[in-house]
CSV table of C-alpha atoms in Angstrom, one decimal:
chain,number,residue,atom,x,y,z
A,1,UNK,CA,133.2,78.8,143.8
A,2,UNK,CA,131.3,77.5,140.9
A,3,UNK,CA,133.8,76.7,137.8
A,4,UNK,CA,132.6,77.2,134.5
A,5,UNK,CA,134.1,76.5,131.1
A,6,UNK,CA,133.0,79.1,128.0
A,7,UNK,CA,133.7,77.6,124.4
A,8,UNK,CA,133.5,80.0,121.6
A,9,UNK,CA,131.9,78.5,118.2
A,10,UNK,CA,132.7,80.4,114.9
A,11,UNK,CA,130.0,78.6,112.6
A,12,UNK,CA,129.5,79.1,109.2
A,13,UNK,CA,126.1,81.1,109.9
A,14,UNK,CA,127.1,82.5,113.0
A,15,UNK,CA,128.9,83.0,115.9
A,16,UNK,CA,127.8,81.2,119.0
A,17,UNK,CA,129.2,81.3,123.1
A,18,UNK,CA,127.9,78.6,125.2
A,19,UNK,CA,128.8,78.1,129.0
A,20,UNK,CA,129.2,74.7,130.5
A,21,UNK,CA,129.2,73.7,133.9
A,22,UNK,CA,132.2,70.8,134.4
A,23,UNK,CA,129.3,67.9,134.4
A,24,UNK,CA,128.7,69.2,131.0
A,25,UNK,CA,125.6,71.2,131.0
A,26,UNK,CA,124.7,74.3,129.2
A,27,UNK,CA,124.2,76.9,131.8
A,28,UNK,CA,123.9,79.1,128.8
A,29,UNK,CA,123.9,79.7,125.3
A,30,UNK,CA,123.8,83.0,123.2
A,31,UNK,CA,124.1,83.1,119.2
A,32,UNK,CA,124.1,85.7,116.7
A,33,UNK,CA,123.9,85.5,113.1
A,34,UNK,CA,126.7,86.9,110.8
A,35,UNK,CA,126.4,87.2,107.0
A,36,UNK,CA,129.4,87.4,104.2
A,37,UNK,CA,130.5,89.7,101.4
A,38,UNK,CA,129.5,88.2,98.3
A,39,UNK,CA,132.3,88.7,95.4
A,40,UNK,CA,131.6,87.7,91.6
A,41,UNK,CA,134.3,87.0,89.5
A,42,UNK,CA,132.6,87.6,85.8
A,43,UNK,CA,135.6,85.6,84.3
A,44,UNK,CA,134.3,82.3,86.4
A,45,UNK,CA,130.8,82.8,86.8
A,46,UNK,CA,130.5,79.6,89.2
A,47,UNK,CA,133.2,80.7,91.4
A,48,UNK,CA,131.9,82.7,94.3
A,49,UNK,CA,134.0,85.0,96.7
A,50,UNK,CA,133.4,85.2,100.7
A,51,UNK,CA,134.7,87.8,102.6
A,52,UNK,CA,133.8,88.6,106.9
A,53,UNK,CA,135.1,91.7,108.7
A,54,UNK,CA,136.8,90.2,111.7
A,55,UNK,CA,136.2,93.2,113.8
A,56,UNK,CA,132.2,93.1,113.2
A,57,UNK,CA,132.8,89.1,113.7
A,58,UNK,CA,135.1,89.6,116.5
A,59,UNK,CA,132.0,91.8,118.3
A,60,UNK,CA,129.4,89.4,117.4
A,61,UNK,CA,131.0,86.9,119.6
A,62,UNK,CA,132.4,89.4,122.3
A,63,UNK,CA,128.7,90.2,122.7
A,64,UNK,CA,127.5,86.4,122.5
A,65,UNK,CA,130.2,85.8,126.0
A,66,UNK,CA,128.4,88.9,127.7
A,67,UNK,CA,124.6,87.4,127.1
A,68,UNK,CA,125.8,84.2,127.5
A,69,UNK,CA,127.7,85.0,131.0
A,70,UNK,CA,124.8,87.1,132.1
A,71,UNK,CA,121.8,84.7,131.3
A,72,UNK,CA,123.5,81.9,132.8
A,73,UNK,CA,124.4,84.2,136.0
A,74,UNK,CA,127.8,83.1,136.5
A,75,UNK,CA,130.4,85.9,137.7
A,76,UNK,CA,133.2,86.4,135.4
A,77,UNK,CA,135.4,85.2,138.0
A,78,UNK,CA,134.2,81.7,137.9
A,79,UNK,CA,135.2,81.1,134.7
A,80,UNK,CA,137.9,78.1,134.7
A,81,UNK,CA,139.0,78.9,131.1
A,82,UNK,CA,137.9,79.2,127.6
A,83,UNK,CA,138.6,77.8,124.4
A,84,UNK,CA,137.4,78.3,120.7
A,85,UNK,CA,136.3,75.7,117.9
A,86,UNK,CA,135.2,77.2,114.6
A,87,UNK,CA,134.3,75.9,111.1
A,88,UNK,CA,136.6,74.3,109.1
A,89,UNK,CA,138.9,75.8,106.2
A,90,UNK,CA,137.9,79.2,106.9
A,91,UNK,CA,141.4,81.2,108.0
A,92,UNK,CA,142.7,84.8,108.7
A,93,UNK,CA,145.6,86.4,107.5
A,94,UNK,CA,147.7,89.0,110.3
A,95,UNK,CA,150.7,91.1,108.5
A,96,UNK,CA,154.0,91.6,110.9
A,97,UNK,CA,151.9,94.5,113.2
A,98,UNK,CA,149.1,91.7,113.8
A,99,UNK,CA,146.4,93.2,112.0
A,100,UNK,CA,144.4,91.4,110.2
A,101,UNK,CA,144.4,91.3,106.0
A,102,UNK,CA,142.6,88.5,105.0
A,103,UNK,CA,139.3,86.8,106.7
A,104,UNK,CA,137.8,84.4,104.8
A,105,UNK,CA,135.3,81.5,105.6
A,106,UNK,CA,134.9,78.4,104.0
A,107,UNK,CA,132.9,78.9,101.6
A,108,UNK,CA,135.4,81.3,100.1
A,109,UNK,CA,136.7,79.7,96.0
A,110,UNK,CA,138.7,82.7,95.4
A,111,UNK,CA,141.3,80.3,95.6
A,112,UNK,CA,139.9,78.5,92.6
A,113,UNK,CA,142.6,79.0,90.0
A,114,UNK,CA,145.2,78.6,92.6
A,115,UNK,CA,143.8,75.3,93.5
A,116,UNK,CA,144.4,74.3,89.8
A,117,UNK,CA,148.1,75.5,90.3
A,118,UNK,CA,148.2,73.3,92.6
A,119,UNK,CA,146.8,70.5,91.5
A,120,UNK,CA,148.9,70.5,88.6
A,121,UNK,CA,152.5,71.2,90.3
A,122,UNK,CA,151.7,68.3,92.9
A,123,UNK,CA,149.5,66.2,91.4
A,124,UNK,CA,146.3,65.1,93.4
A,125,UNK,CA,147.3,61.8,94.5
A,126,UNK,CA,150.7,63.3,96.4
A,127,UNK,CA,148.4,65.9,97.6
A,128,UNK,CA,146.2,63.8,98.9
A,129,UNK,CA,148.8,61.5,100.4
A,130,UNK,CA,150.3,63.9,102.3
A,131,UNK,CA,146.8,65.9,103.9
A,132,UNK,CA,144.2,63.3,103.8
A,133,UNK,CA,142.2,66.0,101.5
A,134,UNK,CA,141.6,66.4,97.6
A,135,UNK,CA,139.9,69.3,95.5
A,136,UNK,CA,142.4,72.2,96.6
A,137,UNK,CA,140.0,74.9,95.9
A,138,UNK,CA,138.3,76.2,99.3
A,139,UNK,CA,141.5,76.0,101.4
A,140,UNK,CA,143.9,77.9,102.5
A,141,UNK,CA,146.8,76.7,100.6
A,142,UNK,CA,144.8,78.0,97.5
A,143,UNK,CA,143.8,81.2,99.2
A,144,UNK,CA,147.2,82.0,100.4
A,145,UNK,CA,148.7,81.7,97.2
A,146,UNK,CA,145.5,83.6,95.5
A,147,UNK,CA,146.5,86.2,98.0
A,148,UNK,CA,150.0,86.8,97.2
A,149,UNK,CA,149.4,86.9,93.8
A,150,UNK,CA,146.5,89.7,94.1
A,151,UNK,CA,147.8,91.4,97.0
A,152,UNK,CA,151.3,93.5,97.6
A,153,UNK,CA,150.5,92.9,101.5
A,154,UNK,CA,152.6,89.7,102.5
A,155,UNK,CA,151.1,87.5,105.0
A,156,UNK,CA,152.8,87.2,108.8
A,157,UNK,CA,150.7,84.7,110.1
A,158,UNK,CA,148.3,82.6,108.5
A,159,UNK,CA,145.6,81.2,111.1
A,160,UNK,CA,142.8,78.8,111.0
A,161,UNK,CA,139.4,81.0,112.5
A,162,UNK,CA,139.9,79.1,116.0
A,163,UNK,CA,143.3,79.9,116.3
A,164,UNK,CA,142.5,83.4,115.6
A,165,UNK,CA,139.9,83.4,117.9
A,166,UNK,CA,142.7,82.1,120.3
A,167,UNK,CA,144.9,84.5,119.1
A,168,UNK,CA,142.2,87.5,119.6
A,169,UNK,CA,141.5,86.3,123.7
A,170,UNK,CA,145.0,85.8,124.1
A,171,UNK,CA,147.6,87.1,121.5
A,172,UNK,CA,149.1,84.1,121.4
A,173,UNK,CA,149.7,82.6,118.2
A,174,UNK,CA,149.3,78.5,118.2
A,175,UNK,CA,147.6,75.7,115.9
A,176,UNK,CA,146.1,72.4,116.6
A,177,UNK,CA,146.2,69.0,114.5
A,178,UNK,CA,142.3,68.9,113.9
A,179,UNK,CA,142.0,72.4,112.3
A,180,UNK,CA,145.3,72.5,110.7
A,181,UNK,CA,144.7,69.3,108.7
A,182,UNK,CA,142.1,71.5,106.9
A,183,UNK,CA,144.6,74.0,105.8
A,184,UNK,CA,145.9,71.2,103.1
A,185,UNK,CA,149.7,72.5,104.4
A,186,UNK,CA,149.4,70.0,107.0
A,187,UNK,CA,151.4,66.8,106.9
A,188,UNK,CA,148.3,64.4,108.1
A,189,UNK,CA,150.6,61.3,109.3
A,190,UNK,CA,153.7,63.5,111.1
A,191,UNK,CA,150.8,66.0,112.8
A,192,UNK,CA,152.8,68.5,111.5
A,193,UNK,CA,153.3,71.3,109.0
A,194,UNK,CA,154.4,70.0,105.5
A,195,UNK,CA,158.1,70.5,104.6
A,196,UNK,CA,157.9,69.3,100.9
A,197,UNK,CA,154.1,71.8,100.3
A,198,UNK,CA,155.8,74.5,101.8
A,199,UNK,CA,159.1,74.4,99.5
A,200,UNK,CA,156.9,72.6,96.5
A,201,UNK,CA,155.4,76.3,96.8
A,202,UNK,CA,157.4,78.8,98.1
A,203,UNK,CA,155.5,79.2,101.4
A,204,UNK,CA,157.8,80.5,104.3
A,205,UNK,CA,157.0,78.5,107.1
A,206,UNK,CA,157.4,81.6,109.9
A,207,UNK,CA,153.7,82.2,109.0
A,208,UNK,CA,152.9,79.3,110.1
A,209,UNK,CA,152.1,78.9,114.1
A,210,UNK,CA,153.6,76.0,116.4
A,211,UNK,CA,151.4,73.3,116.6
A,212,UNK,CA,150.2,72.0,120.4
A,213,UNK,CA,147.6,70.1,121.2
A,214,UNK,CA,144.1,70.4,121.8
A,215,UNK,CA,143.2,71.5,125.3
A,216,UNK,CA,146.6,72.8,126.1
A,217,UNK,CA,147.0,76.0,127.7
A,218,UNK,CA,148.7,79.0,126.3
A,219,UNK,CA,147.6,82.0,127.7
A,220,UNK,CA,145.2,84.2,129.1
A,221,UNK,CA,142.2,86.5,128.6
A,222,UNK,CA,143.8,89.9,127.9
A,223,UNK,CA,143.0,92.9,129.2
A,224,UNK,CA,142.0,94.2,125.5
A,225,UNK,CA,139.6,91.0,125.0
A,226,UNK,CA,138.6,91.5,128.9
A,227,UNK,CA,137.2,95.0,127.9
A,228,UNK,CA,135.3,93.7,125.1
A,229,UNK,CA,134.2,90.0,126.2
A,230,UNK,CA,133.3,90.5,129.5
A,231,UNK,CA,135.6,87.8,130.8
A,232,UNK,CA,138.2,88.6,133.5
A,233,UNK,CA,141.7,89.4,132.6
A,234,UNK,CA,144.2,86.4,133.0
A,235,UNK,CA,141.6,83.9,132.6
A,236,UNK,CA,142.9,80.5,130.7
A,237,UNK,CA,142.8,80.5,127.5
A,238,UNK,CA,143.1,77.1,125.8
A,239,UNK,CA,143.5,75.1,122.6
A,240,UNK,CA,140.2,73.5,121.0
A,241,UNK,CA,140.0,72.5,117.4
A,242,UNK,CA,137.9,71.9,114.4
A,243,UNK,CA,134.1,71.7,114.9
A,244,UNK,CA,133.5,68.5,113.4
A,245,UNK,CA,136.1,67.1,115.2
A,246,UNK,CA,135.1,68.7,118.6
A,247,UNK,CA,131.1,67.7,118.0
A,248,UNK,CA,132.9,63.7,117.9
A,249,UNK,CA,134.2,64.8,121.1
A,250,UNK,CA,131.2,66.2,122.5
A,251,UNK,CA,128.9,63.2,121.3
A,252,UNK,CA,131.2,60.8,122.4
A,253,UNK,CA,132.2,59.2,119.8
A,254,UNK,CA,136.8,58.7,120.9
A,255,UNK,CA,137.3,54.9,120.3
A,256,UNK,CA,138.4,53.6,117.0
A,257,UNK,CA,135.6,52.3,115.1
A,258,UNK,CA,133.3,55.0,116.8
A,259,UNK,CA,131.2,56.6,113.7
A,260,UNK,CA,129.1,59.6,114.0
A,261,UNK,CA,126.7,62.4,112.3
A,262,UNK,CA,127.1,65.9,112.9
A,263,UNK,CA,123.4,66.8,112.0
A,264,UNK,CA,124.7,70.5,111.4
A,265,UNK,CA,124.4,73.1,108.8
A,266,UNK,CA,126.1,70.2,106.9
A,267,UNK,CA,126.3,66.7,108.7
A,268,UNK,CA,129.8,65.3,108.0
A,269,UNK,CA,129.9,61.4,108.8
A,270,UNK,CA,133.7,60.7,110.3
A,271,UNK,CA,134.3,57.6,111.9
A,272,UNK,CA,137.6,57.4,114.4
A,273,UNK,CA,140.2,55.2,113.7
A,274,UNK,CA,143.7,54.6,115.5
A,275,UNK,CA,145.9,55.2,112.5
A,276,UNK,CA,145.7,57.0,109.0
A,277,UNK,CA,143.3,55.9,106.8
A,278,UNK,CA,143.4,56.8,103.2
A,279,UNK,CA,140.5,56.1,100.4
A,280,UNK,CA,142.9,54.6,97.3
A,281,UNK,CA,140.0,56.9,95.0
A,282,UNK,CA,141.4,59.9,97.1
A,283,UNK,CA,137.8,60.8,98.0
A,284,UNK,CA,137.3,60.7,101.4
A,285,UNK,CA,138.4,63.0,103.7
A,286,UNK,CA,141.4,61.6,105.9
A,287,UNK,CA,142.0,64.2,109.1
A,288,UNK,CA,143.2,64.4,112.8
A,289,UNK,CA,141.0,63.7,115.4
A,290,UNK,CA,141.5,66.2,118.2
A,291,UNK,CA,142.0,63.1,120.2
A,292,UNK,CA,145.5,62.7,120.5
A,293,UNK,CA,146.6,59.5,118.4
A,294,UNK,CA,143.0,59.4,116.8
A,295,UNK,CA,142.2,60.0,113.7
A,296,UNK,CA,139.6,60.2,111.3
A,297,UNK,CA,138.2,59.1,107.9
A,298,UNK,CA,134.9,61.2,106.4
A,299,UNK,CA,132.3,61.1,103.8
A,300,UNK,CA,129.9,64.0,104.0
A,301,UNK,CA,125.9,64.6,103.2
A,302,UNK,CA,126.1,67.9,102.2
A,303,UNK,CA,123.9,70.7,102.8
A,304,UNK,CA,121.0,69.7,105.1
A,305,UNK,CA,120.2,72.7,107.7
A,306,UNK,CA,120.8,75.2,105.3
A,307,UNK,CA,119.1,73.0,102.8
A,308,UNK,CA,116.1,72.3,105.3
A,309,UNK,CA,115.3,76.3,106.4
A,310,UNK,CA,115.1,77.2,102.6
A,311,UNK,CA,112.6,74.3,101.9
A,312,UNK,CA,110.5,75.9,105.2
A,313,UNK,CA,110.6,79.5,104.1
A,314,UNK,CA,109.6,78.2,100.7
A,315,UNK,CA,106.2,76.1,102.2
A,316,UNK,CA,105.5,78.1,104.9
A,317,UNK,CA,107.6,81.4,104.5
A,318,UNK,CA,104.8,83.6,105.9
A,319,UNK,CA,105.1,82.4,109.4
A,320,UNK,CA,107.9,83.4,111.9
A,321,UNK,CA,110.5,80.5,112.1
A,322,UNK,CA,110.2,79.2,115.7
A,323,UNK,CA,105.9,78.7,113.7
A,324,UNK,CA,107.9,76.9,110.6
A,325,UNK,CA,110.5,74.3,112.7
A,326,UNK,CA,106.9,73.3,115.0
A,327,UNK,CA,105.2,72.7,111.6
A,328,UNK,CA,107.8,70.7,109.8
A,329,UNK,CA,108.1,68.5,112.7
A,330,UNK,CA,104.7,67.8,112.8
A,331,UNK,CA,104.7,67.6,109.1
A,332,UNK,CA,107.3,65.3,108.8
A,333,UNK,CA,106.5,62.8,112.4
A,334,UNK,CA,102.5,62.7,111.1
A,335,UNK,CA,102.3,62.7,107.5
A,336,UNK,CA,102.4,59.0,106.4
A,337,UNK,CA,104.9,57.8,103.7
A,338,UNK,CA,104.3,58.4,100.3
A,339,UNK,CA,106.6,57.5,97.8
A,340,UNK,CA,107.7,61.1,97.0
A,341,UNK,CA,111.8,61.8,97.3
A,342,UNK,CA,113.4,65.4,97.9
A,343,UNK,CA,116.6,65.6,96.0
A,344,UNK,CA,117.6,69.6,97.7
A,345,UNK,CA,120.8,69.5,99.7
A,346,UNK,CA,121.7,66.3,101.2
A,347,UNK,CA,124.3,64.0,99.4
A,348,UNK,CA,126.5,61.0,98.3
A,349,UNK,CA,129.9,62.7,98.8
A,350,UNK,CA,131.6,62.7,95.7
A,351,UNK,CA,134.8,65.1,95.2
A,352,UNK,CA,135.4,63.5,91.6
A,353,UNK,CA,131.4,65.2,90.0
A,354,UNK,CA,131.5,68.5,91.4
A,355,UNK,CA,129.5,70.2,88.8
A,356,UNK,CA,127.9,73.6,89.7
A,357,UNK,CA,124.7,72.9,86.9
A,358,UNK,CA,124.0,69.7,88.5
A,359,UNK,CA,119.8,69.7,89.1
A,360,UNK,CA,117.6,69.2,92.2
A,361,UNK,CA,114.4,68.9,92.7
A,362,UNK,CA,111.5,67.0,94.5
A,363,UNK,CA,109.7,64.3,92.7
A,364,UNK,CA,106.2,62.5,93.9
A,365,UNK,CA,103.4,60.8,91.6
A,366,UNK,CA,102.2,63.1,88.9
A,367,UNK,CA,99.3,64.4,90.7
A,368,UNK,CA,95.8,62.8,89.8
A,369,UNK,CA,92.5,63.6,91.6
A,370,UNK,CA,92.8,61.0,94.2
A,371,UNK,CA,96.9,61.7,94.9
A,372,UNK,CA,97.7,65.3,95.6
A,373,UNK,CA,101.4,65.8,97.0
A,374,UNK,CA,100.8,68.3,100.0
A,375,UNK,CA,103.9,70.9,101.3
A,376,UNK,CA,103.4,68.6,104.4
A,377,UNK,CA,104.5,65.1,102.2
A,378,UNK,CA,107.4,67.4,100.4
A,379,UNK,CA,108.9,67.8,103.8
A,380,UNK,CA,108.8,64.7,105.2
A,381,UNK,CA,110.7,63.6,102.2
A,382,UNK,CA,113.4,66.1,102.6
A,383,UNK,CA,113.7,64.7,106.3
A,384,UNK,CA,113.8,61.0,104.5
A,385,UNK,CA,116.5,62.1,101.8
A,386,UNK,CA,118.7,63.6,105.3
A,387,UNK,CA,118.4,59.4,106.6
A,388,UNK,CA,119.2,57.9,102.6
A,389,UNK,CA,122.0,60.2,102.4
A,390,UNK,CA,123.5,59.5,105.7
A,391,UNK,CA,123.2,55.7,105.0
A,392,UNK,CA,125.3,56.5,101.9
A,393,UNK,CA,127.9,58.5,102.9
A,394,UNK,CA,127.8,55.9,105.7
A,395,UNK,CA,128.1,52.9,103.3
A,396,UNK,CA,131.4,54.9,101.8
A,397,UNK,CA,132.7,54.6,105.3
A,398,UNK,CA,132.0,51.1,105.8
A,399,UNK,CA,133.3,50.0,102.3
A,400,UNK,CA,137.2,51.9,103.2
A,401,UNK,CA,137.0,51.0,106.8
A,402,UNK,CA,135.7,46.7,105.9
A,403,UNK,CA,134.2,47.4,109.3
A,404,UNK,CA,130.2,46.7,109.8
A,405,UNK,CA,129.3,50.1,111.7
A,406,UNK,CA,127.3,49.0,115.3
A,407,UNK,CA,126.2,52.3,116.6
A,408,UNK,CA,125.8,55.7,114.9
A,409,UNK,CA,126.7,58.3,117.6
A,410,UNK,CA,124.1,61.5,116.1
A,411,UNK,CA,124.4,65.3,117.4
A,412,UNK,CA,123.8,68.3,116.2
A,413,UNK,CA,121.5,71.2,115.9
A,414,UNK,CA,118.7,69.1,113.7
A,415,UNK,CA,119.7,66.8,116.5
A,416,UNK,CA,116.6,68.7,118.3
A,417,UNK,CA,113.9,67.2,115.7
A,418,UNK,CA,112.6,63.9,116.9
A,419,UNK,CA,110.7,63.6,113.5
A,420,UNK,CA,114.3,63.5,111.9
A,421,UNK,CA,116.4,61.6,114.4
A,422,UNK,CA,113.5,58.7,114.4
A,423,UNK,CA,113.7,58.5,110.5
A,424,UNK,CA,117.4,58.4,110.7
A,425,UNK,CA,117.5,55.7,113.0
A,426,UNK,CA,115.0,53.4,111.3
A,427,UNK,CA,116.7,54.4,108.1
A,428,UNK,CA,120.1,53.7,108.7
A,429,UNK,CA,118.8,50.6,110.6
A,430,UNK,CA,121.3,50.6,113.4
A,431,UNK,CA,121.1,51.5,117.1
A,432,UNK,CA,122.1,55.3,117.5
A,433,UNK,CA,123.5,57.1,120.7
A,434,UNK,CA,121.9,60.5,120.7
A,435,UNK,CA,123.7,63.2,122.4
A,436,UNK,CA,121.9,64.7,125.1
A,437,UNK,CA,123.6,68.1,124.7
A,438,UNK,CA,122.9,68.9,120.6
A,439,UNK,CA,125.4,71.1,120.7
A,440,UNK,CA,128.3,68.9,120.9
A,441,UNK,CA,131.1,71.0,119.4
A,442,UNK,CA,130.7,73.6,122.1
A,443,UNK,CA,130.8,70.7,124.8
A,444,UNK,CA,133.8,69.0,123.1
A,445,UNK,CA,135.3,72.6,123.1
A,446,UNK,CA,134.2,72.9,126.7
A,447,UNK,CA,136.0,68.4,127.5
A,448,UNK,CA,139.3,70.3,126.1
A,449,UNK,CA,138.8,72.9,128.3
A,450,UNK,CA,138.1,70.7,131.5
A,451,UNK,CA,141.1,68.4,131.0
A,452,UNK,CA,143.5,71.1,130.3
A,453,UNK,CA,142.5,73.0,133.4
A,454,UNK,CA,143.0,69.4,135.0
A,455,UNK,CA,139.3,69.5,135.9
A,456,UNK,CA,139.7,65.7,135.1
A,457,UNK,CA,142.8,63.9,134.4
A,458,UNK,CA,142.2,62.8,131.2
A,459,UNK,CA,139.5,63.4,127.8
A,460,UNK,CA,138.0,59.7,128.3
A,461,UNK,CA,137.8,60.3,132.4
A,462,UNK,CA,136.2,64.0,130.7
A,463,UNK,CA,133.8,62.3,128.6
A,464,UNK,CA,132.5,59.9,131.1
A,465,UNK,CA,131.4,62.9,133.1
A,466,UNK,CA,130.7,65.3,130.8
A,467,UNK,CA,128.9,63.1,128.0
A,468,UNK,CA,125.3,61.6,128.1
A,469,UNK,CA,123.2,59.7,125.6
A,470,UNK,CA,119.8,58.2,124.9
A,471,UNK,CA,119.7,55.0,123.3
A,472,UNK,CA,117.6,53.6,121.0
A,473,UNK,CA,117.3,50.7,118.6
A,474,UNK,CA,115.3,50.6,115.2
A,475,UNK,CA,112.4,50.0,114.3
A,476,UNK,CA,113.2,46.4,112.3
A,477,UNK,CA,109.6,46.8,110.6
A,478,UNK,CA,109.7,50.1,109.7
A,479,UNK,CA,114.1,49.3,108.8
A,480,UNK,CA,112.6,46.7,106.0
A,481,UNK,CA,109.9,49.4,104.3
A,482,UNK,CA,113.3,52.1,104.4
A,483,UNK,CA,115.5,49.8,102.6
A,484,UNK,CA,113.5,49.5,99.8
A,485,UNK,CA,113.0,53.7,99.6
A,486,UNK,CA,116.6,53.6,100.3
A,487,UNK,CA,117.0,51.5,97.4
A,488,UNK,CA,114.7,53.9,95.2
A,489,UNK,CA,116.3,57.2,96.4
A,490,UNK,CA,119.5,56.0,95.4
A,491,UNK,CA,118.1,55.0,91.8
A,492,UNK,CA,116.6,58.4,91.2
A,493,UNK,CA,120.0,60.0,92.8
A,494,UNK,CA,122.3,58.4,90.3
A,495,UNK,CA,119.7,59.1,87.5
A,496,UNK,CA,120.0,62.7,88.0
A,497,UNK,CA,123.5,62.7,89.4
A,498,UNK,CA,123.9,62.1,85.1
A,499,UNK,CA,121.7,65.1,84.2
A,500,UNK,CA,122.9,68.9,84.0
A,501,UNK,CA,120.5,72.2,83.6
């Protein structure tokens, strides 16, 4: 009998189900895009609310499970276990009957005013020292306070989205440290809910579920979930984690000093540390890894995947999505470097400069008769900007850890781009360890499930069996050229950072 592992992944842009064998090979994957309700606040025009319909999201994921099992020719009885990962900061509130009364993704900023209240009451320094995060405007702490002010319905349970999916599968209320950290209700050092924060804001502790280790078996697929998803009732349900930390695990970044960039909708850059590490400037985020006794320190390259999709639609919108991506790959690989620079997504993580009127743009030499940059050059400039921004964010981490990165782990959907991987390798000037499975978040989730089910004795053994890499060294001549390009890009970035539109 074949033993497979099912990973559900609720991302920002859509839901996905991936089926892995015990060697970490993806047998099938099915994704379905989803959309959000946009809610505007005329009183604060730059603050946008986003909401999703829980039943629709759950139904989409169930369809993905059914399609993935069918595509992989997997019988439900062969599923050894299922675990869930999700976007960070997104959360769901349940009433006493277990029904969803609020569901918001990581984009929902309706708690902005409540976030200002949090900063004014607790202070940004103390908040950061407890939670490892600052600027609480999109975090569940702010959204809970906002909801309490605007909705009379009492909240019985507050769940991060990955924990909500676990609840939908098994009926069990639970939490784990990597995504609990993203609530800003969690004590990073203690790996427990913060009694100080709960008491200060009069948040009842009973609305927060018990915290267990990622990979813990907490229940089984219920009859109702089985009927919707096609999984077998009684299939073991295990705890997953936050998508970025699951991506670290799925890329093999588990030891202190391992540093990875997950090339997705956004591109977080995280380094694994053996103890909680805090930025004196309270800019870089600290968090919990899904690996026990490991933490992370994070800078973030910002909007990469969505920005790239926008650019391709702009310059090649008359073609299908597959044709646009193929063109972008060819343009980036074949176009010679020109003195163009892109500032339309990738950025240097700095929460002290959250300005909605910050300009973006595509810069290039004035188009004279002998030099007319075309759309291929602009796509190449965008890909270079991803590499430059990763280098800048990596430098911020190294300044805090005082350790030089010896290799950079790369994974995520955009790691399918050979042109982008080559540019990143040579721009950062480091050896890169490219995960052969780009979808490292679902793979990390499957690794947790495999370990929890006893298929491997521990996470290290599971990673050794289920994660493969392709290692590459940088082209030193190109790295030297890109060092000059990086200096120019950073100078322009800083100049734009001081402008407004």
